[in-house]
PDB file of C-alpha atoms and ligand atoms in Angstrom:
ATOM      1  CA  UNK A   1      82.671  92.769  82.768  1.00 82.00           C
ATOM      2  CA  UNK A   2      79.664  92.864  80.270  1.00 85.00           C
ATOM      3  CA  UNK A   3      78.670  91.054  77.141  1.00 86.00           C
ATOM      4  CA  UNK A   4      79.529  92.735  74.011  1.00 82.00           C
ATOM      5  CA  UNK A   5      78.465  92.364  70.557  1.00 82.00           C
ATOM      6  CA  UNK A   6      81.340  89.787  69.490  1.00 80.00           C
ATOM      7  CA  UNK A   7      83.441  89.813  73.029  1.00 85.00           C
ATOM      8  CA  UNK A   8      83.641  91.261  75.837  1.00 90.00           C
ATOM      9  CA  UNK A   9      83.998  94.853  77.760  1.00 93.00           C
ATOM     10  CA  UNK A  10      86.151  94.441  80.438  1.00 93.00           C
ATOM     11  CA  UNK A  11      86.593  97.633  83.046  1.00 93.00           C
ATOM     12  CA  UNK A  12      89.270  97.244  86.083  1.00 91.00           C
ATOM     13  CA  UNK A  13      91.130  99.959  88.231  1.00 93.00           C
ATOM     14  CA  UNK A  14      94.694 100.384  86.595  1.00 91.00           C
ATOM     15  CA  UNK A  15      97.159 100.491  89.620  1.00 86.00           C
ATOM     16  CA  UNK A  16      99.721 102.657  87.582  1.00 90.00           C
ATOM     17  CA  UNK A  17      97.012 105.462  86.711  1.00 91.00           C
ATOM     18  CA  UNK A  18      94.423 105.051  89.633  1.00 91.00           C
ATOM     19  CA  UNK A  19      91.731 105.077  88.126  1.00 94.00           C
ATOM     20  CA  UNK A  20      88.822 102.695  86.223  1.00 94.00           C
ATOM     21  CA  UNK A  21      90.048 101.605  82.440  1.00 95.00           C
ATOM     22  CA  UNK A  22      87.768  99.696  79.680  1.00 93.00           C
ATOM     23  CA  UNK A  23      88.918  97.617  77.261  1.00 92.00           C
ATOM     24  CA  UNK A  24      86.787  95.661  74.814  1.00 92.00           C
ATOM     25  CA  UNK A  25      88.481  92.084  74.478  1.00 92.00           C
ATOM     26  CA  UNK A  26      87.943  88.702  72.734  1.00 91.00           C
ATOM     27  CA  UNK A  27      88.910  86.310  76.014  1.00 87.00           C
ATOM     28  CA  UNK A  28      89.437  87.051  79.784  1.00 87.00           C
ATOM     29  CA  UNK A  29      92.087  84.665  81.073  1.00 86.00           C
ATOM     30  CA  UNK A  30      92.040  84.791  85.309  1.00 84.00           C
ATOM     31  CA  UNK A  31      94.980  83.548  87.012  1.00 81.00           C
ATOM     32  CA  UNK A  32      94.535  82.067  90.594  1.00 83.00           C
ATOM     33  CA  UNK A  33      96.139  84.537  92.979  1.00 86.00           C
ATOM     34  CA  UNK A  34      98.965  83.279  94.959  1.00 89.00           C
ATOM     35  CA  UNK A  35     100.492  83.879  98.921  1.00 90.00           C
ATOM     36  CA  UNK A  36     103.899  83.044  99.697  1.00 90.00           C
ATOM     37  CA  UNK A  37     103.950  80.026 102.293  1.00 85.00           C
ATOM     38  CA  UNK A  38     106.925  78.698 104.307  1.00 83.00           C
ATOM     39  CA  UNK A  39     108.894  81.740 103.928  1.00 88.00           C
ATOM     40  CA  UNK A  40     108.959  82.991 107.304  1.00 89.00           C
ATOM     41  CA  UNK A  41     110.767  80.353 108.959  1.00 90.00           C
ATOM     42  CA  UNK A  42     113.299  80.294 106.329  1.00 89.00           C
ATOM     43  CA  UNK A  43     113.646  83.542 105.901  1.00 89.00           C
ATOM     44  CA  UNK A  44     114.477  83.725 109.763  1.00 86.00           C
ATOM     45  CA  UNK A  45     116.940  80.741 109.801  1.00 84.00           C
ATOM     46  CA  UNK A  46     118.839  81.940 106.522  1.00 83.00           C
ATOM     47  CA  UNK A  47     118.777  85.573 107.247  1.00 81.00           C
ATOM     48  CA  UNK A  48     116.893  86.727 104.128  1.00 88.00           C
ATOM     49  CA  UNK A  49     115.132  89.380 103.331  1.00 89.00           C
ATOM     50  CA  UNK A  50     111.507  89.505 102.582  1.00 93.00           C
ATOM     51  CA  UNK A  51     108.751  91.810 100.843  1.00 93.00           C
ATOM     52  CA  UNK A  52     105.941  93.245 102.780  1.00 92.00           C
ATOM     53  CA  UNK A  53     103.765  90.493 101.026  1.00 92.00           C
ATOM     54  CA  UNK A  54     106.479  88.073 102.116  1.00 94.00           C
ATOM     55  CA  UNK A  55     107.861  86.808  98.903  1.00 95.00           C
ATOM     56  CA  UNK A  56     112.059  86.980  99.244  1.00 95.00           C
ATOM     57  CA  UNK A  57     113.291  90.004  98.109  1.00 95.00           C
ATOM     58  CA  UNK A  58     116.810  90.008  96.102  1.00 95.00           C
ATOM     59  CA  UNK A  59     119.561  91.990  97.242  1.00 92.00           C
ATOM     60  CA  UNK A  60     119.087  94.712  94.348  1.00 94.00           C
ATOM     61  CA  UNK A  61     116.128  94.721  91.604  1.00 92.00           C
ATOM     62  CA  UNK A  62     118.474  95.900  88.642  1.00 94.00           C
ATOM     63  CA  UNK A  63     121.866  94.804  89.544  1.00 94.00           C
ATOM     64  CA  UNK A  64     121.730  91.682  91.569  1.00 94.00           C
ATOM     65  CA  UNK A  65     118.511  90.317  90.307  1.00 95.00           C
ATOM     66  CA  UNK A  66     118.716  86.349  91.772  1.00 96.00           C
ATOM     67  CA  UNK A  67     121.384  87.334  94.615  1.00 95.00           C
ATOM     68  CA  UNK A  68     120.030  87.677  98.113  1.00 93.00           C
ATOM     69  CA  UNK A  69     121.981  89.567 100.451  1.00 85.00           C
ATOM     70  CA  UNK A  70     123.027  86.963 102.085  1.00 82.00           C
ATOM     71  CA  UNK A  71     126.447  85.567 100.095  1.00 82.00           C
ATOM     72  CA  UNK A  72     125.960  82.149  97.931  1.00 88.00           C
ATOM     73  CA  UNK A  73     121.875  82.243  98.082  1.00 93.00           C
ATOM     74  CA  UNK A  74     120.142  83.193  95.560  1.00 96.00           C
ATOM     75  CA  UNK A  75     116.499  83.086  94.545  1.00 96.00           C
ATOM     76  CA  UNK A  76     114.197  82.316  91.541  1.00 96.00           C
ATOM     77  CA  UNK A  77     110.344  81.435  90.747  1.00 95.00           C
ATOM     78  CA  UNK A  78     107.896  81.938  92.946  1.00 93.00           C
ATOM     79  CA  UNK A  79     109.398  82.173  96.380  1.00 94.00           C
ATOM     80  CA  UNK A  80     110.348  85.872  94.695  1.00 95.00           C
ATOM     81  CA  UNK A  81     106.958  86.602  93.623  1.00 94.00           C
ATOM     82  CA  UNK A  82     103.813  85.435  91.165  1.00 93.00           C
ATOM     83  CA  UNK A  83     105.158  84.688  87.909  1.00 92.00           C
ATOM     84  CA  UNK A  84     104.836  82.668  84.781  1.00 91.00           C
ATOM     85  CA  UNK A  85     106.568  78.878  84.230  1.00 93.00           C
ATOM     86  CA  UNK A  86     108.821  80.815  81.406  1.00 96.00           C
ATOM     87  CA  UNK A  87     109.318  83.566  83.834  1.00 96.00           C
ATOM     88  CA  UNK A  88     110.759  81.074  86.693  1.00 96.00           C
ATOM     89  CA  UNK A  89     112.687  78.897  84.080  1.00 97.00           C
ATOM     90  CA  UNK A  90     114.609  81.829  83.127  1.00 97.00           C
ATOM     91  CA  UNK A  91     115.132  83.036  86.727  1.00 97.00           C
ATOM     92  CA  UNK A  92     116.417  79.525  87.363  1.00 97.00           C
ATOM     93  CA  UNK A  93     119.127  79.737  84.776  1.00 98.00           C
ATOM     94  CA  UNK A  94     119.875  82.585  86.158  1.00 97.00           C
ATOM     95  CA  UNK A  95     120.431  81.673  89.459  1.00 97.00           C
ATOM     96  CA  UNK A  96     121.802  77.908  88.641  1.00 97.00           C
ATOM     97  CA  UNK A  97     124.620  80.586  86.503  1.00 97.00           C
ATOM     98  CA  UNK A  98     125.360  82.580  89.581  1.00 96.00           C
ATOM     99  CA  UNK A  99     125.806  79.475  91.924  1.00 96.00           C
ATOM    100  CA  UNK A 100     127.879  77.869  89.265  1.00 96.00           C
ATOM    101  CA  UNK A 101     130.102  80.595  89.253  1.00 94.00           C
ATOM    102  CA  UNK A 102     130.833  81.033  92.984  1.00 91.00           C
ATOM    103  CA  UNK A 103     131.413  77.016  92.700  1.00 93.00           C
ATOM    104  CA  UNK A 104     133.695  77.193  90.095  1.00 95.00           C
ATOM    105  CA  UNK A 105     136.004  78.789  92.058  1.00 93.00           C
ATOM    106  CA  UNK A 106     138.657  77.022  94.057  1.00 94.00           C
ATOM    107  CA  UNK A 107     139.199  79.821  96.084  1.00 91.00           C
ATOM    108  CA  UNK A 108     136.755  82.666  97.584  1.00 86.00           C
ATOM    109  CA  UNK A 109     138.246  85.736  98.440  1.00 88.00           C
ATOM    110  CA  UNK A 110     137.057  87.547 101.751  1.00 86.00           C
ATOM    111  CA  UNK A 111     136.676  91.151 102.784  1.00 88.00           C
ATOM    112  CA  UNK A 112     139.124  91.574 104.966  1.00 91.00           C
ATOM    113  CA  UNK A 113     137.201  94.266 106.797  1.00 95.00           C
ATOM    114  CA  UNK A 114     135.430  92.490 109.272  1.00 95.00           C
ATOM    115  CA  UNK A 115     134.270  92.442 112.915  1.00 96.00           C
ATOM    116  CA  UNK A 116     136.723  90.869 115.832  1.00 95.00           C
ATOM    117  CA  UNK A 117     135.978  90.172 119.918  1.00 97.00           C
ATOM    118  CA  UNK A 118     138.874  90.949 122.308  1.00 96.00           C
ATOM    119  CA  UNK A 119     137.316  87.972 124.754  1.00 96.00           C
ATOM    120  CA  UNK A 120     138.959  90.105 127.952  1.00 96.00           C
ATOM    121  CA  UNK A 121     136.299  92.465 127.390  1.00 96.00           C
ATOM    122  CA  UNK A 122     133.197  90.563 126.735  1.00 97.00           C
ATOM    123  CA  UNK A 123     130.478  90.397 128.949  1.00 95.00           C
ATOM    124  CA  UNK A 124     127.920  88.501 127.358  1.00 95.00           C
ATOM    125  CA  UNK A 125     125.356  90.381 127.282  1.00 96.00           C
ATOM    126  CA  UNK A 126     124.381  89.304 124.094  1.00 96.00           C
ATOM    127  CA  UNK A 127     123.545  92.745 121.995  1.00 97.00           C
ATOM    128  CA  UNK A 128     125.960  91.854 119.512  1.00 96.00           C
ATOM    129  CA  UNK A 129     124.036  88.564 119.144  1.00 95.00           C
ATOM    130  CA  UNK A 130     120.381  89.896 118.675  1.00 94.00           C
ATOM    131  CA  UNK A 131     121.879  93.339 116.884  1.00 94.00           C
ATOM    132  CA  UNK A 132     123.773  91.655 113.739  1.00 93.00           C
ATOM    133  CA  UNK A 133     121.610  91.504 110.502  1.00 86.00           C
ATOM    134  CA  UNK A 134     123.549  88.333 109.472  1.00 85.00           C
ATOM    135  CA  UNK A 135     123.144  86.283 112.768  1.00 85.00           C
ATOM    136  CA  UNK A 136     126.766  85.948 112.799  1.00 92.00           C
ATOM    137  CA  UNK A 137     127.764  86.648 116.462  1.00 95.00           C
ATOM    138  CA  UNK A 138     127.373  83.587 118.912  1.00 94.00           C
ATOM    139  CA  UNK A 139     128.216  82.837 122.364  1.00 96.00           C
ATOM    140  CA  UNK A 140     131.042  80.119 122.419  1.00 95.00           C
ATOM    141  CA  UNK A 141     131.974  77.483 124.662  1.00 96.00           C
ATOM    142  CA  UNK A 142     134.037  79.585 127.004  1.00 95.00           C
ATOM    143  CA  UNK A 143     130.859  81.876 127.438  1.00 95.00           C
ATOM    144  CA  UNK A 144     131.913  84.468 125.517  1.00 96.00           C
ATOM    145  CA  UNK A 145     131.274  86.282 121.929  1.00 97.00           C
ATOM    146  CA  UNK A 146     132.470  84.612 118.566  1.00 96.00           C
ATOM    147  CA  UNK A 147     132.014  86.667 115.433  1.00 97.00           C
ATOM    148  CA  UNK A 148     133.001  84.134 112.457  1.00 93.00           C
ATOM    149  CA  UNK A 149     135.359  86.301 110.607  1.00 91.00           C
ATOM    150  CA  UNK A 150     134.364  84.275 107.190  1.00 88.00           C
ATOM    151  CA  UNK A 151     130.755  84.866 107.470  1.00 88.00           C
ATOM    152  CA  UNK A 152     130.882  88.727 109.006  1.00 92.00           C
ATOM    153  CA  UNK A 153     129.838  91.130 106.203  1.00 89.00           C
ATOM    154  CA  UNK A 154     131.550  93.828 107.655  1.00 92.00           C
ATOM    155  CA  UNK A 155     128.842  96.286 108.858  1.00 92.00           C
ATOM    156  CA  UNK A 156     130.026  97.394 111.698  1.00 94.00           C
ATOM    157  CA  UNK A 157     126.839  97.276 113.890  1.00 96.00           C
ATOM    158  CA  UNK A 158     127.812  94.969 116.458  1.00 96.00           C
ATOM    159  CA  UNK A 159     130.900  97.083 117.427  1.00 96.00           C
ATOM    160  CA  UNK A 160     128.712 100.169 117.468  1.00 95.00           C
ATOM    161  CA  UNK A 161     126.527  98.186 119.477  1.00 96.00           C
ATOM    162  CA  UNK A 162     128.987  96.526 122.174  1.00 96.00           C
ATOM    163  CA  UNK A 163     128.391  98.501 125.595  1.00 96.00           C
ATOM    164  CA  UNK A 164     132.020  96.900 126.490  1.00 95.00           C
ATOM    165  CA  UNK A 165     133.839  98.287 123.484  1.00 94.00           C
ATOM    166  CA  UNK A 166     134.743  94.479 122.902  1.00 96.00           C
ATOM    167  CA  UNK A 167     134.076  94.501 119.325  1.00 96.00           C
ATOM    168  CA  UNK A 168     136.521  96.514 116.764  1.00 96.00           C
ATOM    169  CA  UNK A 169     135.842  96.301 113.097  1.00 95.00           C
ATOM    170  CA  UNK A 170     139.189  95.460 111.343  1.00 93.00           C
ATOM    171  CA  UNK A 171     140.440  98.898 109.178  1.00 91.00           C
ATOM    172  CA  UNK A 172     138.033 100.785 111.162  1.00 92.00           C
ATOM    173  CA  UNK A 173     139.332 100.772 114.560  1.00 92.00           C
ATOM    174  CA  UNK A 174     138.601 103.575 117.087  1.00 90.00           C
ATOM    175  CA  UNK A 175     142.496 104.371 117.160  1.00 91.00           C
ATOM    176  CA  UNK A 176     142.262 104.799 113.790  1.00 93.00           C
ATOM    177  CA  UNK A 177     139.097 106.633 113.560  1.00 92.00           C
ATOM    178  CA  UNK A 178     140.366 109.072 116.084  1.00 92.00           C
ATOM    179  CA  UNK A 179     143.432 109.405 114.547  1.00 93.00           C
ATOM    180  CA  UNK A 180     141.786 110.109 111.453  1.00 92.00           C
ATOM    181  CA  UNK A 181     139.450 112.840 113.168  1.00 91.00           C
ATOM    182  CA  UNK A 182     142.488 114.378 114.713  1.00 91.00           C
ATOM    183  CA  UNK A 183     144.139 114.798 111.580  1.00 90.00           C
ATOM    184  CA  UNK A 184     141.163 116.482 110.097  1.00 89.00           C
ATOM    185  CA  UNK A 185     140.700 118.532 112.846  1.00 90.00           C
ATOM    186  CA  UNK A 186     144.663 119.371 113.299  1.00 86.00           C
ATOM    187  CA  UNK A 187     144.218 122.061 109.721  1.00 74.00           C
ATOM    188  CA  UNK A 188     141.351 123.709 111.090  1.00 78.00           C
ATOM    189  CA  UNK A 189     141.924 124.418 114.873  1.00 72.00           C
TER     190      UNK A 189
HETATM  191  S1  SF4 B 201     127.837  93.156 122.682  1.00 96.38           S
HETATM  192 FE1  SF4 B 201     129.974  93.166 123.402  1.00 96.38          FE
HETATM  193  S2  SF4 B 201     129.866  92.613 125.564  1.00 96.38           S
HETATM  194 FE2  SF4 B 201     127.892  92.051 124.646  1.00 96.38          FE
HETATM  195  S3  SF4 B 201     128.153  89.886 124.027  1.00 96.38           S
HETATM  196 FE3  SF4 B 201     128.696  91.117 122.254  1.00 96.38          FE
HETATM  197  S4  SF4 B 201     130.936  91.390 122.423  1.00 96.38           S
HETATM  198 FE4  SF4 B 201     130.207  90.700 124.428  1.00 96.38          FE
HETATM  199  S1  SF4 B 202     130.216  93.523 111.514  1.00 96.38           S
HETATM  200 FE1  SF4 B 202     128.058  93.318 110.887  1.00 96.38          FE
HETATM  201  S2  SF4 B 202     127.978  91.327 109.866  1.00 96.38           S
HETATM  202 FE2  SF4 B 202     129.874  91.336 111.046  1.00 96.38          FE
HETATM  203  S3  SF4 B 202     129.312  90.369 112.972  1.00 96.38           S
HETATM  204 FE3  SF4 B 202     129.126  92.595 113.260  1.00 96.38          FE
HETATM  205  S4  SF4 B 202     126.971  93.049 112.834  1.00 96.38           S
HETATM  206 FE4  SF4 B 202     127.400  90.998 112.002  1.00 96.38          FE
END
């Protein structure tokens, strides 16, 4: 930055072309740069997913702009990155309008495809527990796995993961898998 007749010449490395840009301006406004705080530990008890710089990243940039993955939580301001005050007052409406309509309803319907233990089987060992992305799986009272059939997105990962074959995800059962694979199989050999 440099004194100019009248203003100022300004020169700064444009991320989008890569390379050093001058401009000749009146004022140079700075804003403070900013680092995410706190997020970790939320982020780990919630389940949510974070940026490399470790701002909270919502579940899809276009369509699902204040939604986290995670069902009912959504995000706005400056846990999701550095923005302006008009910026996080518009996010807010937005994500005060999403809450309000998941509370407006006096009934949530589930997916009904989701993960189930046959307790016989379970040994455990706890890979269901560490593997699920949603921290849904949990060791009950009788020392086996619980998967909380309202809260289970439906992945499938834990049953892929269960060394016991103790975990089938509902409509997507290895009977019916096979069966399926037989079928296909049955018009070409
Ligand atoms: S991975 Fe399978 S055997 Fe291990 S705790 Fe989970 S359900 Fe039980
Ligand atoms: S199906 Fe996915 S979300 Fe459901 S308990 Fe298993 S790993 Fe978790």
């Amino acid at each position: 930055m440099e004194a100019a007749e009248g203003g100022l010449n300004i020169t700064f490395t444009d991320h989008v072309l890569g390379r050093p840009v001058s401009v000749r301006a009146d004022l140079l406004g700075l804003s403070a740069g900013m680092r995410p705080q706190d997020t970790d530990e939320l982020a780990s008890i919630m389940k949510l997913a974070r940026n490399t710089d470790g701002y909270l990243m919502e579940a899809h940039v276009k369509l699902r702009p204040v939604d986290m993955a995670a069902d009912g939580v959504y995000v706005c301001g400056t846990a999701h990155g550095p923005k302006l005050i008009t910026e996080s007052i518009a996010q807010a409406y937005a994500a005060a309008g999403r809450a309000a309509t998941l509370l407006a309803q006096s009934e949530l319907a589930l997916s009904p495809v989701t993960a189930r233990v046959t307790p016989e089987l379970c040994a455990a060992c706890l890979i269901c527990v560490y593997s699920c992305p949603y921290g849904v799986p949990r060791i009950n009272a009788d020392g086996v796995s619980e998967i909380d059939e309202a809260m289970c997105r439906g992945c499938g990962i834990c049953a892929a993961e269960c060394p016991a074959k103790a975990i089938q995800l509902s409509w997507y059962e290895d009977d019916q898998i096979m069966s399926q694979l037989d079928g296909l199989l049955e018009g070409v050999m």
